[in-house]
């Protein structure tokens, strides 16, 4: 790196950047230990965090109190404890207090064990990460220690393929000029290599372990923050100050690639590192139905309170009237007053009616959730046989919410795509080659697949016709085309086990070089000014005269070479929008190539145009002199070089075009299409650049050519109009509806479909108190601020709501270059302002925060999926399995849970509200109507199993029909199956059933005692209980839509259990043994063998069933058409057309074809031409080898300035 200009790094003097208070001193642990900071009340902790991380929620001491605290956030648990406390008073108790404590303890234990198992997994993960080995400089040598032993200021040595343990300043590496190649897949999802480079001074000076130990530099930088792509600081050493930026820093979570050794100074450790700052906290997730159940428990409790109070007051008046009327019984009441009786009866009614919220419902709830989770785990349709990965429900309490998702937030790389670039097609000299072309489908006998006799592992392009043409070597255009692929790139090459291994700045470039190799043009080696290739077996070396590098503004790269014959040629590849306008002429071949580009665009392939020209010696000598002059300018160097590049890249001859496929996972377009039909909106949040994200959007049919693409300028205009309109309306006292957003941009209202594409930087602007609006309308903003129209928090909330309203009005949203924290912020905003149920799906550590924030988190078990899966609620192997998870399992789970709740509340009210009606005829005492055993077994044996079968097995349509008609999913989004209205109807239905069962029996028993003289209290109780039980069972028989053998057996078993337990608990023998416990001897036998009583039971059953049948008949014939019926009618009238992507771009429009195949922001041409990236032939002196605890490492070496 002798040519590196030290001037930009060196800031002479000792002026410290303002506001930077994070100071790191190398090899000085004592300095960092002395600093403390407050974090709660008077407590303090170390300012500089250690490198150990802890993502688990509990430890040995906090598990019990913290878990109980979380569990008692459920109102039902608080209610049960309240009832248990009442039961401890013998004056009002109806059951021993421990009989209710036992089931509550079981419920709390089941949930606590589930949380404990999840947290043990997090503890294990933390231990594995904290125990990873690393080499830390201790004294004057490096020693193997654990990640958790690293402190700020330590110097750490890293080896190839190891992960970076903390955020570190790169000091030097074994590569030339102390370059360091890293893969940042866990940070931004990109697998293409990025380079970092040490300062020239540390590269030259730190050449041995002794110099490392003596290094006493001081880094002053910004406090720990979550900004992944920025870093600002300075290094002070030996009286000089050097500027630092993100190119000098290795972030925790990066993987060291193509670099044998590197050395770094730890700046941020543990939770201060940027990736950990982007990891959100573990949140306890509750479903929508859970929240509703909490509110319903409060409502039911208030109703219970009012009912008990009313009955208690009535009992007081009744007692007073009774005592006045029957004064001869005054001796019985001399120790009590009517008020005291009313007081005790109030609590008695509270306990008696407390079973309206049965504990058994919550225990059954947990069992249903658990079994439905097993159904997901056992689904063979979601089993990925290629890698032996089944679907996994890691959370067992969120299944029903899978049926209510409205927004899906998806990562791109590794989630929608396989992160594999594949060379698919090309157009050369007016001929298209590749799969699906006329040539690509022909098999020529006796012809090998590729030039090297075997298929390339990473190549998916086999065209015998093209290989035959390349072998014949008779077409000069084809020869130049393949030569360009082998020459015009910045790929690095190294030899491993006699195999050439390519490392590229982007997977696109690697795909092109591999394609050239398969056709006989193999890239072999490069030096600072030469590149060697093999052309059909002949080795040729080209002198590189200049490399005109790619960047996102130029959208092209070129290489100027002199071939072995001395001819100078320029080879250029780039986006068609820039190449086609620089051609010398437009002939038939050029027109055909444009048509081919349109065809490639229809197939959503990433295209590049290839062109070349011959350069004369005179032209080159003039251009070379001007290029040298421009390259040494101190001001406007980049602009002058761009002008020279522009001059050279003119009058080109088109060679052809390439088409690369960014391979989607199987079934992604079909899955997104189904989800959209199910009214689920899919947003793509990616760290990748806009061009790549848009191309994937078209490939997976999230974007279509009919959509209007709105970018940052249009968004600013709409938000500005929204802001002005809202403030005007606010001053007039009007309320602004989100529907006005469509009116803010009249020209957009004619478009039915819009897509929003924004970057992370723009997102930061609009969400930090409206900076975009400040820039656009500064006076307006200042006027608002001066007028105190609203405080900054209200302003920020308004901008947030405007953005969310606008984004959710679009059919698709793609956010590019977003950090993990921004991904979570977007999810949080949609949850906050739309009150919608969200799902986040990703495969890497950069998706963890988003997965934790969303209502449902799904991890893809892919190459980078370990961290995402560990923090997810559900784990899938493929994105396409999402359709079955939501449209089948999610919808079924929601249907089952809603029917379960509906039926459970109905059977509870129908069976137990008779206690209230009985109070009106028992002097408003709290005497139970039913036998105690009936009350105890009603929710456990008599009615539990039918409702359990509904919660486990119910289906309205089959899995196949659920996928054929995704519109069925809307039911869950609209909360149609269980809401306050449904609960109210269920309550009235249950009350009416209990009224009919009670008063029909009362009416029958008033005048007639039956043939066996039954008319006593016990027979009456049995009659009411039997009527209510049969009515409840008949209701579920009518309600079950999916009958199985098990369903039939369960309903039959409920009746058999009623008969069996009635016989056992009402036998004479049991009464003789314990008359206080078994109080109804032979009551059922006497009552239910009387024909008169049986007719009364039958009458009650008919009266209770007729209204239910009438309502069902009305809904089927003249009621509102259900969604299922609409879908069936629609499918009969017109079949759903198959959805295919068609290009509607008019001729001459390059709107779609601008998706050029460059995945990186900037190439490595500068490194290559300076020689920074090329290994020197000087052998370095090896450093002492430290034995690894498990493996023997390769000999490390420190960098040498001679490189």
Short mmCIF file of C-alpha atoms in Angstrom, two decimals, residues 65 136 148 167 177 246 691 693 707 737 739-740 837 847 867 889 891 989 1001 1041 1069 1075 1077 1143 1166 1194 1202:
data_model
loop_
_atom_site.label_atom_id
_atom_site.label_comp_id
_atom_site.label_asym_id
_atom_site.label_seq_id
_atom_site.Cartn_x
_atom_site.Cartn_y
_atom_site.Cartn_z
CA UNK A 65 -41.28 -14.32 41.02
CA UNK A 136 -6.54 -12.37 23.16
CA UNK A 148 -16.83 -13.69 27.32
CA UNK A 167 -16.84 -4.40 17.24
CA UNK A 177 -1.96 -3.55 2.56
CA UNK A 246 -16.82 2.35 8.99
CA UNK A 691 -32.32 -2.32 -7.82
CA UNK A 693 -34.93 -5.58 -4.21
CA UNK A 707 -48.36 -0.86 -10.65
CA UNK A 737 -59.56 10.50 8.06
CA UNK A 739 -58.97 7.98 3.54
CA UNK A 740 -57.95 11.52 2.61
CA UNK A 837 -51.82 -8.52 13.49
CA UNK A 847 -34.04 -10.34 11.24
CA UNK A 867 -30.27 -17.09 15.13
CA UNK A 889 -53.31 -24.45 10.05
CA UNK A 891 -57.39 -20.62 9.77
CA UNK A 989 -78.46 -18.29 24.01
CA UNK A 1001 -89.27 -28.54 34.83
CA UNK A 1041 -69.25 -29.61 10.59
CA UNK A 1069 -73.80 -47.78 49.31
CA UNK A 1075 -73.89 -39.21 53.64
CA UNK A 1077 -70.64 -36.12 50.48
CA UNK A 1143 -44.71 -7.24 -19.69
CA UNK A 1166 -9.16 0.63 -7.20
CA UNK A 1194 -2.29 -22.96 10.76
CA UNK A 1202 7.06 -4.89 2.46
#
